[in-house]
Structures are given as C-alpha cells and as structure tokens.
Short mmCIF file of C-alpha atoms (C1' of nucleotides) in Angstrom, two decimals:
data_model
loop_
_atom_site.label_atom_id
_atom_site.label_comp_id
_atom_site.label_asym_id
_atom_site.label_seq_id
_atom_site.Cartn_x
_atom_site.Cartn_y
_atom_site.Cartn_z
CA UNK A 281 190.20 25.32 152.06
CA UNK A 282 189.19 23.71 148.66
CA UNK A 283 190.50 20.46 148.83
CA UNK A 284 189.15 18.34 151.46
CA UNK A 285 185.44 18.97 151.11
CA UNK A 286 184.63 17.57 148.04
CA UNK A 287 183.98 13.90 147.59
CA UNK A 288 180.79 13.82 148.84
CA UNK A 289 178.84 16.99 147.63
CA UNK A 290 179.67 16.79 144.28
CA UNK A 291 179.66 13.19 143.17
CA UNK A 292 176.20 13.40 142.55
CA UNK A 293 176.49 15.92 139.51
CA UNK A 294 179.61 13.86 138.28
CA UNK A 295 178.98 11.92 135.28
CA UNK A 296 176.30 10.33 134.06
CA UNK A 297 174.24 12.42 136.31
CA UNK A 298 174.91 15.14 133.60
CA UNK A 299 173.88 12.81 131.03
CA UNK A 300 170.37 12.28 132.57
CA UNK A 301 169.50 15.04 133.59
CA UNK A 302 170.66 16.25 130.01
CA UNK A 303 167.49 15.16 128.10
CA UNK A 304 165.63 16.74 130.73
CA UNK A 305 166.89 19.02 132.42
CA UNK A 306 169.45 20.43 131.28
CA UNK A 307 168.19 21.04 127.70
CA UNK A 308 165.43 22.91 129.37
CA UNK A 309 168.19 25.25 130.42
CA UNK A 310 169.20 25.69 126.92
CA UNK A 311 165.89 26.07 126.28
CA UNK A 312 165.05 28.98 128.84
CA UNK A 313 168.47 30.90 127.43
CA UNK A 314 167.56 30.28 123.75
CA UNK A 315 164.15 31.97 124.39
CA UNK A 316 165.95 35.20 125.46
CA UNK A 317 166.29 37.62 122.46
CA UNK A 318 168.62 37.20 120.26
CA UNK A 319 171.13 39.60 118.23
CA UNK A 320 172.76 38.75 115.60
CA UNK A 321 173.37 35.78 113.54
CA UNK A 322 170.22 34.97 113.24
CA UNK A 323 170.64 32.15 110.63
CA UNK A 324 166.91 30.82 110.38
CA UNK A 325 168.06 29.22 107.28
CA UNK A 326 165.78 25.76 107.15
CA UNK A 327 168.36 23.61 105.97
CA UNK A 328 170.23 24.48 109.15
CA UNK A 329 167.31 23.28 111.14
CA UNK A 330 166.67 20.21 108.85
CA UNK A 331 170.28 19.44 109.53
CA UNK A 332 169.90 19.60 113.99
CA UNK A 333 166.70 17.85 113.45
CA UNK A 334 168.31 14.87 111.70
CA UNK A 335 170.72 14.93 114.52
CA UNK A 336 168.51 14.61 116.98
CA UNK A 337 166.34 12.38 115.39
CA UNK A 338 168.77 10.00 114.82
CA UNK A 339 170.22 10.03 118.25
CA UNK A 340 167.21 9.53 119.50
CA UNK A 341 166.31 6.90 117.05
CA UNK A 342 169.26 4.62 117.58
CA UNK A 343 168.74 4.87 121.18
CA UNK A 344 166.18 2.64 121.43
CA UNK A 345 167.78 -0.50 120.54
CA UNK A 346 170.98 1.25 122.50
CA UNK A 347 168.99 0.14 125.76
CA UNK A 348 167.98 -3.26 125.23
CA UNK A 349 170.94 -3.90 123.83
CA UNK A 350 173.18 -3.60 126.56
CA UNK A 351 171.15 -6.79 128.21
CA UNK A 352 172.70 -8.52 125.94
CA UNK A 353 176.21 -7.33 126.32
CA UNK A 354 175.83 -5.89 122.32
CA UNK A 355 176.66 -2.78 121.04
CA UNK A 356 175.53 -1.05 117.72
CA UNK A 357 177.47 -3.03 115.60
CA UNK A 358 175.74 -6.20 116.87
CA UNK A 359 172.46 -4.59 116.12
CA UNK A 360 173.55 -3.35 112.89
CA UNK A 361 174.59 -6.98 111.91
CA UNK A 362 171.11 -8.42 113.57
CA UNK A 363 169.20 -5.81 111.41
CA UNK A 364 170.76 -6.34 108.15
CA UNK A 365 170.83 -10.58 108.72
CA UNK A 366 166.86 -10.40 109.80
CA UNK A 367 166.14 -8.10 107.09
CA UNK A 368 168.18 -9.93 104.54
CA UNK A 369 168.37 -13.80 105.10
CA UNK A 370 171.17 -15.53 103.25
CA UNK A 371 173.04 -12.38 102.98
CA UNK A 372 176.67 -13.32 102.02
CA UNK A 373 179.57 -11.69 104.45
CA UNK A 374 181.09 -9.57 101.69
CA UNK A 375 177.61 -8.28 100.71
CA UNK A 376 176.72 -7.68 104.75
CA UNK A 377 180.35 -5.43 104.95
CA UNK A 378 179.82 -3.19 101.70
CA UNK A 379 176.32 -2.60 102.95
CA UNK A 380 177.49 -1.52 106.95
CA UNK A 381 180.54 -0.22 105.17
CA UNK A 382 183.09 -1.58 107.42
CA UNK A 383 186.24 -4.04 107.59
CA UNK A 384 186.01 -7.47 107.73
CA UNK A 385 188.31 -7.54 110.99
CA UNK A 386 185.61 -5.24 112.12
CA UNK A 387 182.84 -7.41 111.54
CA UNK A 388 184.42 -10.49 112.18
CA UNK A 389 184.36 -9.45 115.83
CA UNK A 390 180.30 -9.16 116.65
CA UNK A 391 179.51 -11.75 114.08
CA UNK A 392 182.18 -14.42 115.76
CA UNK A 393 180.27 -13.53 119.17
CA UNK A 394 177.20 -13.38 117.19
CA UNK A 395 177.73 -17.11 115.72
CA UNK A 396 178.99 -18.24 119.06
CA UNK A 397 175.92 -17.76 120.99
CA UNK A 398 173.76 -18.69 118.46
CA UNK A 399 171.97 -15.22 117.66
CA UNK A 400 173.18 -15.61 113.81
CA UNK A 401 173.98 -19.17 111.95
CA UNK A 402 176.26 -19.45 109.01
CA UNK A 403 175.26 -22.25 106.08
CA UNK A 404 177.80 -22.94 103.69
CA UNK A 405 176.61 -21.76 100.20
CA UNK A 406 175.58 -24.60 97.63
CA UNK A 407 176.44 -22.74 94.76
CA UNK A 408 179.69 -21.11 95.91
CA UNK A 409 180.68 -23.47 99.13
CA UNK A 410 183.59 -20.57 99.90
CA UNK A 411 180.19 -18.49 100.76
CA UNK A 412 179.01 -18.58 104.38
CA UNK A 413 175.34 -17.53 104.01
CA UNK A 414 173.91 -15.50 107.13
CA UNK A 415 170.78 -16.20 108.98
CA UNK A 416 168.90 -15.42 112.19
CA UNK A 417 168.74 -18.66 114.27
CA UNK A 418 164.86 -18.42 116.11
CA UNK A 419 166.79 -16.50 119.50
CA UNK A 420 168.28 -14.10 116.67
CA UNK A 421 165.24 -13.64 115.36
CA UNK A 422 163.64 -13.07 118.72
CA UNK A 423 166.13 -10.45 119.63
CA UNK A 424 165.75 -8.80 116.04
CA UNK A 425 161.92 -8.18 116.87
CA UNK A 426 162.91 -6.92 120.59
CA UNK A 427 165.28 -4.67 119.15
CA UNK A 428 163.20 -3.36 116.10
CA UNK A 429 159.72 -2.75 117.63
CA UNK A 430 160.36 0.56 119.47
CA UNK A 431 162.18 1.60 116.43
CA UNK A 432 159.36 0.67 114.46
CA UNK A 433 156.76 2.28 116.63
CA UNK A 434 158.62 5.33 117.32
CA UNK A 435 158.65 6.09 113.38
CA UNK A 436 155.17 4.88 113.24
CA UNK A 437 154.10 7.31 115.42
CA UNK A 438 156.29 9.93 113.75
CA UNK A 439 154.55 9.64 110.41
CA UNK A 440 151.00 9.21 111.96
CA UNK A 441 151.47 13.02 113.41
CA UNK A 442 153.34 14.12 110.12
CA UNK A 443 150.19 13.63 108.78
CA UNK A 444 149.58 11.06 105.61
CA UNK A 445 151.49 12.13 103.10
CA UNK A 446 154.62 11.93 105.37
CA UNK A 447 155.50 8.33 104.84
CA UNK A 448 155.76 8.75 100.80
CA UNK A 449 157.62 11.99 101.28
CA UNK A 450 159.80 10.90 104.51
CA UNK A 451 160.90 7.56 101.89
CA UNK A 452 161.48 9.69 99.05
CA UNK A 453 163.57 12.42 100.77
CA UNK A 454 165.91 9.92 102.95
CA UNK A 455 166.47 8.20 99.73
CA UNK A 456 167.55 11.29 97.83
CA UNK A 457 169.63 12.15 100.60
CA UNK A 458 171.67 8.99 99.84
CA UNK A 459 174.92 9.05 97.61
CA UNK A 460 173.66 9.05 94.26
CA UNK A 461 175.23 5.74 93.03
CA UNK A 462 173.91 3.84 95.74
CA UNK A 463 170.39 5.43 95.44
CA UNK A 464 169.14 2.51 93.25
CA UNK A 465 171.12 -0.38 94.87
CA UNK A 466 169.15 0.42 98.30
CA UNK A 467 166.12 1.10 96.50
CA UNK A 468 166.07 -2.45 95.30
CA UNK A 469 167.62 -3.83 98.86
CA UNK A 470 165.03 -2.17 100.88
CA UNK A 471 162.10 -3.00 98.45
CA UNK A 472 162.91 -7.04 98.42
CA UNK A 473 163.76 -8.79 101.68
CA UNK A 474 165.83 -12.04 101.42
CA UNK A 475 169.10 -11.92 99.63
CA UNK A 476 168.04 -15.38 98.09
CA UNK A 477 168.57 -16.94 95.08
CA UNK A 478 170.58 -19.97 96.72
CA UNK A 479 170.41 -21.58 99.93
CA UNK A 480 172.16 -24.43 101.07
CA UNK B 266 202.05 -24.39 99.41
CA UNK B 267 199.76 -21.56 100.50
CA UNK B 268 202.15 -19.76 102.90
CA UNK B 269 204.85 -17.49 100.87
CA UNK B 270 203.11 -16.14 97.71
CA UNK B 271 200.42 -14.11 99.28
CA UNK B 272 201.25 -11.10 100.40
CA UNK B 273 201.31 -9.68 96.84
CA UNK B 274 198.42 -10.65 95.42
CA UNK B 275 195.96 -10.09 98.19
CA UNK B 276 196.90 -6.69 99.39
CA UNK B 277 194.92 -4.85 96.81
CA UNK B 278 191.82 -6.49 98.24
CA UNK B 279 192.53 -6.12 102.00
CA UNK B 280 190.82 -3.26 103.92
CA UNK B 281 189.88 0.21 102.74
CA UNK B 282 189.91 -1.84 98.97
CA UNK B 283 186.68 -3.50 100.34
CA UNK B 284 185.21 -0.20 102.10
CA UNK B 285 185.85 2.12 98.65
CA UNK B 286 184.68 -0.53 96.84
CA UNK B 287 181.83 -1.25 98.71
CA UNK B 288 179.75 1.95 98.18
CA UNK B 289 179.92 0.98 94.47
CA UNK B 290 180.92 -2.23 92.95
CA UNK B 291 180.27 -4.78 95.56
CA UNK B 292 176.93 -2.70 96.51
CA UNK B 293 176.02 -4.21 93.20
CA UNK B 294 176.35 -6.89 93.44
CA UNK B 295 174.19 -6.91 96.70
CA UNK B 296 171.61 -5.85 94.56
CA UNK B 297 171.93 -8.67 91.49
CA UNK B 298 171.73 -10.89 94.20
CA UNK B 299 168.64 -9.18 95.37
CA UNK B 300 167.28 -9.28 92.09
CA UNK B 301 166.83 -12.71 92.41
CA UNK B 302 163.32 -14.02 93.58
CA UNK B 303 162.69 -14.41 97.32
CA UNK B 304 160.56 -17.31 98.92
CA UNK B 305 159.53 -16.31 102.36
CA UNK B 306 159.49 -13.71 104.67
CA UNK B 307 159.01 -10.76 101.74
CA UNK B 308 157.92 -9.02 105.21
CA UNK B 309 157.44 -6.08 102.76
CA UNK B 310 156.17 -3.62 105.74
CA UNK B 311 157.58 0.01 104.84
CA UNK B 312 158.19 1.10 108.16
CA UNK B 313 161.45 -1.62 107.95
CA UNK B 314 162.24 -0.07 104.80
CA UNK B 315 162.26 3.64 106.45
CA UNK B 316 164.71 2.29 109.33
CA UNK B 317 166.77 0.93 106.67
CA UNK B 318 166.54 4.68 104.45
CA UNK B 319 167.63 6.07 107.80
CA UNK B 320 170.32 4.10 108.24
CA UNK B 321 171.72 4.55 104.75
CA UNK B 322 170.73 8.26 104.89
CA UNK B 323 172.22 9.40 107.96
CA UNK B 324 175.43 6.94 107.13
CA UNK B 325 176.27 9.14 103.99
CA UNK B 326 174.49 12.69 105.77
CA UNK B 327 177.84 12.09 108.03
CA UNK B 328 180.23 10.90 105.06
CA UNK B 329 180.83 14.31 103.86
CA UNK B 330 182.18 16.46 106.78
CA UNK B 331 183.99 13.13 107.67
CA UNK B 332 186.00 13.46 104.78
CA UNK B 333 186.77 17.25 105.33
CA UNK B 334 188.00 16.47 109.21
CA UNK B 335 190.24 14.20 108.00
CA UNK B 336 192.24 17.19 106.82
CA UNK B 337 192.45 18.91 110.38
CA UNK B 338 193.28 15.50 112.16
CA UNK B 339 189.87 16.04 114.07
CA UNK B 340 186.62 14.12 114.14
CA UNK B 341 182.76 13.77 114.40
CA UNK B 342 183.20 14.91 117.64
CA UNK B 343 185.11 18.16 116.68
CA UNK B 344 182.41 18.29 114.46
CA UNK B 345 179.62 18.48 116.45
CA UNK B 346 180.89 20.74 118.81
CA UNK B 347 182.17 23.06 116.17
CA UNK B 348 178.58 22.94 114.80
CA UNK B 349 176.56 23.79 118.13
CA UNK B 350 179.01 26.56 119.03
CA UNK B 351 178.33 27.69 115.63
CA UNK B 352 174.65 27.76 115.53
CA UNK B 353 174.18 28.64 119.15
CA UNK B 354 176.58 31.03 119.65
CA UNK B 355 177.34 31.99 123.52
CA UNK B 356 176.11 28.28 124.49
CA UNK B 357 177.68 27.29 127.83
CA UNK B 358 179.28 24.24 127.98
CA UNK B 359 176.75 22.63 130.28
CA UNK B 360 174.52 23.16 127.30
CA UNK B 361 176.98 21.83 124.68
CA UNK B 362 176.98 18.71 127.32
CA UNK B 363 173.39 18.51 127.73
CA UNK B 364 172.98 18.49 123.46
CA UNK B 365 175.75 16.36 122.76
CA UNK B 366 174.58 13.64 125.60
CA UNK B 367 178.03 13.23 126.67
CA UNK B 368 180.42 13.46 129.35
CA UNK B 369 182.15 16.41 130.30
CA UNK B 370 185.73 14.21 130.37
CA UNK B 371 184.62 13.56 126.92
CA UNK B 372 183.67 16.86 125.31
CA UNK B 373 186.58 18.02 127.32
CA UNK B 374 189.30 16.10 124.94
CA UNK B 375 187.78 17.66 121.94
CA UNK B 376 186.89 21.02 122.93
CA UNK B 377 190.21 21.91 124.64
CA UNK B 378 191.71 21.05 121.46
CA UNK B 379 189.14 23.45 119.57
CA UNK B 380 190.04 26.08 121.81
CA UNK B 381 193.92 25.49 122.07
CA UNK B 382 194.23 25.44 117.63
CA UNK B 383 191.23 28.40 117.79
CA UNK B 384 188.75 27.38 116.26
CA UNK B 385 186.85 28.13 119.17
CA UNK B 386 186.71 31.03 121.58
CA UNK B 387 185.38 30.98 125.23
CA UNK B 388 184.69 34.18 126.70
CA UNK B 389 184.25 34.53 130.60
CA UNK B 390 179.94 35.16 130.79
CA UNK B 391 179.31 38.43 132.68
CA UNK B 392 176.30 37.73 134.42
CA UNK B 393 178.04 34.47 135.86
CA UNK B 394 181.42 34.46 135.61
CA UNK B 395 182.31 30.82 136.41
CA UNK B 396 180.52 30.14 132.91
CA UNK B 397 182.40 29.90 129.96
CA UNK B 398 180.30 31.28 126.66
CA UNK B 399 181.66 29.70 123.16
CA UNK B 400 182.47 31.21 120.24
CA UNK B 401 183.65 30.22 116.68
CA UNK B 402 187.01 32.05 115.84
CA UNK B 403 187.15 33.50 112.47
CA UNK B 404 188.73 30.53 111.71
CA UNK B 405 186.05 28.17 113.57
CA UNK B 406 183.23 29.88 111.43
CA UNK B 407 185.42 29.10 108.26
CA UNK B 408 185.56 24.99 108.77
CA UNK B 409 182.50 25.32 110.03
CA UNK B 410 180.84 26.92 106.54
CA UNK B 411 183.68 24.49 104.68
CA UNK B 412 181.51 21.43 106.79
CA UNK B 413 177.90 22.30 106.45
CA UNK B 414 178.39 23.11 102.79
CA UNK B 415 177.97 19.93 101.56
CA UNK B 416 175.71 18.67 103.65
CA UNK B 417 173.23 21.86 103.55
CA UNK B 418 173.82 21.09 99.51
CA UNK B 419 172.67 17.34 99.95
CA UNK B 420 169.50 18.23 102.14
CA UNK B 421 168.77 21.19 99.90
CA UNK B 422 169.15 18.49 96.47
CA UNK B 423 167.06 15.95 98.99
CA UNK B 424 163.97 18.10 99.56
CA UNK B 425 164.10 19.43 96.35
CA UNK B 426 163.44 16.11 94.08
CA UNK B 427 161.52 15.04 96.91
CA UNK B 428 158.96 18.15 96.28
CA UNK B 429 157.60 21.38 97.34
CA UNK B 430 155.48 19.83 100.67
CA UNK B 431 159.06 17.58 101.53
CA UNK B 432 160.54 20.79 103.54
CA UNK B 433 157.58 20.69 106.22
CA UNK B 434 157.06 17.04 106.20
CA UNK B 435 160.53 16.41 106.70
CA UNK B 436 161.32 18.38 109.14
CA UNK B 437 157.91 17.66 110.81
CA UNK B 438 158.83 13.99 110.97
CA UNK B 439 162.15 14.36 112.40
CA UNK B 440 161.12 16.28 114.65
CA UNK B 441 158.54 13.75 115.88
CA UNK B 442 161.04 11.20 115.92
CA UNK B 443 162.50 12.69 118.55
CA UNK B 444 161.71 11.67 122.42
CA UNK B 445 158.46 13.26 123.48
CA UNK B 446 160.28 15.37 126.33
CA UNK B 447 162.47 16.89 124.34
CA UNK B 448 160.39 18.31 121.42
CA UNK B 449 159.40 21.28 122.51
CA UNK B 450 163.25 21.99 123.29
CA UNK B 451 164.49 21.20 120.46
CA UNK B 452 162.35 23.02 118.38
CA UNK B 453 162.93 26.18 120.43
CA UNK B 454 166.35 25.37 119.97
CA UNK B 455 166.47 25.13 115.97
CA UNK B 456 164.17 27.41 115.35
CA UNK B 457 166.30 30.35 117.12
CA UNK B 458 170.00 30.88 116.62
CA UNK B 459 172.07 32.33 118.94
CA UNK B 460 172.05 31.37 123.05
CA UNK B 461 172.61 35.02 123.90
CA UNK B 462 171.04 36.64 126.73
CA UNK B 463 174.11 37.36 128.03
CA UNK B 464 177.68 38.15 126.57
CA UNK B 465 181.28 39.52 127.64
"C1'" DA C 129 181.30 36.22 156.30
"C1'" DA C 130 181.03 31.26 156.25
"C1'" DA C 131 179.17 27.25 154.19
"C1'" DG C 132 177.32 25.04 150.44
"C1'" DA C 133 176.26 24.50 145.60
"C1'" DT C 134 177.39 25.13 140.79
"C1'" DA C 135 180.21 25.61 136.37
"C1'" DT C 136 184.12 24.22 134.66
"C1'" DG C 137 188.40 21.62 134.23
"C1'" DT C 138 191.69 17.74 134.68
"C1'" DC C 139 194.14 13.24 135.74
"C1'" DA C 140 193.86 8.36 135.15
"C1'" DA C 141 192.04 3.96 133.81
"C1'" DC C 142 189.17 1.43 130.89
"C1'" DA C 143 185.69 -0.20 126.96
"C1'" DT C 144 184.08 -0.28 122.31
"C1'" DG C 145 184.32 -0.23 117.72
"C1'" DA C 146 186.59 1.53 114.03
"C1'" DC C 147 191.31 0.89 111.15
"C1'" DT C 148 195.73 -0.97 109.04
"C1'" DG C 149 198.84 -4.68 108.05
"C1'" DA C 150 200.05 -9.39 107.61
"C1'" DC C 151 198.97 -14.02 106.93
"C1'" DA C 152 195.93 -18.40 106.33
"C1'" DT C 153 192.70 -21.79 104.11
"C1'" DA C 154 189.28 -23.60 101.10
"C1'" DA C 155 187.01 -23.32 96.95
"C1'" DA C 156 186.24 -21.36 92.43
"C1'" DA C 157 187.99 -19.68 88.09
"C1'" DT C 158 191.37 -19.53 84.57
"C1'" DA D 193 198.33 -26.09 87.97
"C1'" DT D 194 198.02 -21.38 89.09
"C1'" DT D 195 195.63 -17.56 90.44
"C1'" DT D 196 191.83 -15.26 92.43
"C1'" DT D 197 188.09 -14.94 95.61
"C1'" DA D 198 185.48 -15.43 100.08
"C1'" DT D 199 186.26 -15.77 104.48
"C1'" DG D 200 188.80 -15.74 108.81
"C1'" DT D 201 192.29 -14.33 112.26
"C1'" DC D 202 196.29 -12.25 114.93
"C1'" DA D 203 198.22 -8.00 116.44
"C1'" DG D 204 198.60 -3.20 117.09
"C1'" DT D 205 196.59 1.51 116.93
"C1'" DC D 206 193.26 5.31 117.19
"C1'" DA D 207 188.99 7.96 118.30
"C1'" DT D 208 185.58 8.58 121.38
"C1'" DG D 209 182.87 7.26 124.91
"C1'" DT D 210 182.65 6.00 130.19
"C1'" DT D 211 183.70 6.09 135.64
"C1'" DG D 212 185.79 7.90 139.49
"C1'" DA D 213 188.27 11.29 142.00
"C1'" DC D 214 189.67 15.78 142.81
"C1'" DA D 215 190.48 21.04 141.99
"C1'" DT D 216 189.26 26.02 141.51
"C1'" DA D 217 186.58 29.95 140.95
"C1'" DT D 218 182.38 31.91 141.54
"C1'" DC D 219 177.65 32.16 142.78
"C1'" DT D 220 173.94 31.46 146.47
"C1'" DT D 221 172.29 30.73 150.88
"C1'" DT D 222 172.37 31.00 155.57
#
DNA sequence: AAAGATATGTCAACATGACTGACATAAAAT
DNA sequence: ATTTTATGTCAGTCATGTTGACATATCTTT
C-alpha cells in the first residue's frame, strides 16, 4: 500500500526544492532546534565560530557570480579565469595556473571556450613570442563588471556595518590567514593591477 | 625531429610539478613580473583587492584538512559533514541538507560512507522517530580534532598578528557577508553548539 | 482507522571541474 | 645543434554536484 501513491505528492519536496527552501526555511528549523537548551559539548570556542562563519561567508560570497554565471553557460572556473585576466591584464598562462593553482589541462578547458567566444584574447608576447599574454576583450570585460559588482557590493556593505576599522583589519587578517610564503607574493599581486612590463 | 625524445625530459614539469611549484617558485615569479610598472587600469580600489584576499584566503583555509582527507580516501565533502555533525551534535539530516545547500542524493554518497567506516553515528530521535540524529563516533570526533587543528591554528595565528580588535571585526564581517536572511540563523547557529532538544 | 504528509534512503543517469599520463610544437636558452 | 620552456591537446578517471523516480517508516490530520 506504499508503492503506487507516490509520484505526485512528493515530487514537490524532491530536490532542489530542499535546496531552496534550505536558505530559508529549512535553516530556520535548525535554527528553532539550536535555540533549545543545550547539554553538553558546549564548545563556544571563537575560533570554531570564526571557522562556520568563513564557511558561510564564502558560500554565500561565491554565489553571487554562481547566478549570473550560469547565463552564460560558465562555471567557477570561468569566473575564476575572468577575475584573475580583468584584474591582471597581460597575465602569462603559467603565471594565471600557479595563481588558481590548477593544471594546465584544467585550464586549458574554460580558457579554450573562453578564447573561442571572445570573452578573453591571447597576444603573443614581444619579448618571449612562446608567451600568450591574457586579456579581457571589451564583452570580457563587460561580463567581468557583471560578475564582480554584487561581489563588490556585498563586501562593501559588509565592512560599512563592521564599522570603519573593518576594512584595514578584514585585509590584514585574510592575508595572515594565507600560507606564509605566498603572503608577500599576493601582497604585491593584489596591491598592483596589470601584470605588465611587456605587451605585444 | 620533435616526436621520440620527449617523454623524458618533460615529465618532471607536467602536472602536480606545476601545482607544487606554483604556491612557491612560479608564484614568484608572478610577482617580479608584477614588480614591473603598470600603465593603465591601476584600478587600485581595495574592495577588488579584498575579493582577491578571499580568494587566496579561503583557497589555503581549505588546503589543510584537504591534505589530511587524503589519508582516509575521503573529501571536502566528508569534511563538511564530519564538521557539522561535530559541532551540532544531534543535527538531523534535513538540517545537515539545509547547511550544506545540497542534495540529499548528494550528502547521501558521503554520509552513508561516514556512517558505514563509523565515523559517524545516527541514532533513531525519540520524539520523532523517522528522524535520524548524528553523532561523531569516538573515532569521528578524533579526525574531526586531527582536521580543525590546523585550521583553528591558522585563524588563531591570523587574528593574532592581525590584533586584539581582529576577533570581533572578523567575525563581524563574515558574518555580514552572509545573505541578509540567513544572519540571524547562522549566528544562532555558531554561537550555540549542540542541536539537542531531543536525544535517544 | 484511513489518508496524507514528512523524514529518510536509494537507484540510475548525467554534468562539471578537478587530476594523471602521454605527446606535440614553437621559441628561447645553452 | 641540443635542450629547455611555454603552451596546447587527447584520453581516461575521480569526486561531487544535479534530476528524476520510487520506497519505507512514521507522524499528522481527517
């Protein structure tokens, strides 16, 4: 008497129903049951929280782009290649896979589509022609700004209520929690913008 | 006369070569690059450089555990449950599903696997019995200290050079990163421990 | 008590984005 | 002239996410 009912009751709470409702709903469950009292294990230890918080944060954070992105028929890594090309013009292909820490094959893949339809252009270095210098052609560009402004208000907004302090203290602490060695290679990529130095 | 002498020369530089070697060497050389003047679009705005700390922060934030896993043949995902279940003791799995933002298919593959090499524990809830509460094992609560060790170490060296006020501005920030909706939850959610209310 | 809804689980097929390994070409360096 | 470097590409695999469909046990509602 369970097996013939089903289809059409329950396909509403199937999948991605549970995924939308999750941000909303459902975590106000969790909610509700966290508020009763607890017993043990009470663990308040802030580093614990600072660690959920940069979870969440960051899911929420990369979710932005996550959206608009899928107009486009891009994933992260596209976005990740956009970001880092925009940010970065004339960045060389070895220097744009030790900074997203990937394989080539790996890369290869979005920046091929990428090239293709003419989101990213590749000129041929003058001083090392082997070199195939990355840029944002003006649709790249276009799509770099769609995809960064909700990013860039949503931590706008985050630092305006952290109060003013919180954009010197928010740099310094990500920074610190990057691995040591590469602490003062990003500190120099962030701070400057093109990779320049050569163009072709 | 480029088609039989490669495969021994080359290897050494193929895949992983270029990923270990990027977080050092060829990271430098990113940066000597960057060293060298820009012309244009110095777009020097520091909100672009905190999306680009975030990215390199929560890239190595992950790097650690990542590492660890390797060892037990399971992944972020293993991770993350093992993490919740270990913070939130008692969580349902419609809660796990709701804070992961997955499917249940998908926490499925990773949790029956948790439960099956016991790290983790589900005991039948009392109040409802259709729910399944989660537990760490003994041995769940052990990977899970072995994988928050070094990242609790990295936040706690973060906030530390980043000084005394970085604790509340951090974790302010982060926390107003997060979508509006689910603030209040989440700080509910983090600031208690366990999801008791209700046990076996 | 019967009917419906909910919490959980499971099979199967598919997409994305990683990875490894092997091989290629052009250009620079020795 | 030889070797190394920067880039690209084919092929196969793996982890993790997704849909869709269906099952079972246990509440909840009527």
């Amino acid at each position: 008497m369970t097996d013939i009912k089903l289809a059409e009751k329950q396909v509403f709470v199937q999948n991605s129903a549970l995924r939308d409702a999750a941000k909303t709903a459902l975590m106000e469950a969790v909610a509700s049951k966290m508020a009763a009292p607890n017993k043990k294990e009470a663990q308040h230890d802030p580093l614990n929280e600072v660690i959920e918080l940069l979870f969440f944060a960051y899911r929420d954070f990369t979710s932005d782009p996550d959206a608009i992105l899928a107009d486009y028929d891009f994933g992260r890594a596209h976005h990740r290649v956009i970001h880092f090309v925009g940010r970065h013009p004339g960045i060389t292909v070895a220097q744009l896979l030790a900074i997203l820490g990937i394989t080539k094959q790996s890369l290869a893949r979005v920046l091929k589509q990428l090239v293709e339809e003419e989101y990213v252009i590749q000129k041929t270095g003058t001083r090392d022609r082997r070199q195939r210098l990355l840029h944002l052609s003006n649709k790249g560009e276009q799509l770099e700004r769609r995809l960064s402004e909700p990013q860039r208000k949503r931590v706008s907004k985050a630092l305006n209520q952290a109060g003013p302090e919180a954009i010197d203290t928010f740099r310094k602490t990500l920074l610190a929690l990057i691995n040591q060695e590469d602490q003062a290679t990003v500190e120099k990529l962030t701070g400057k913008g093109s990779t320049k130095g050569e163009t072709s």
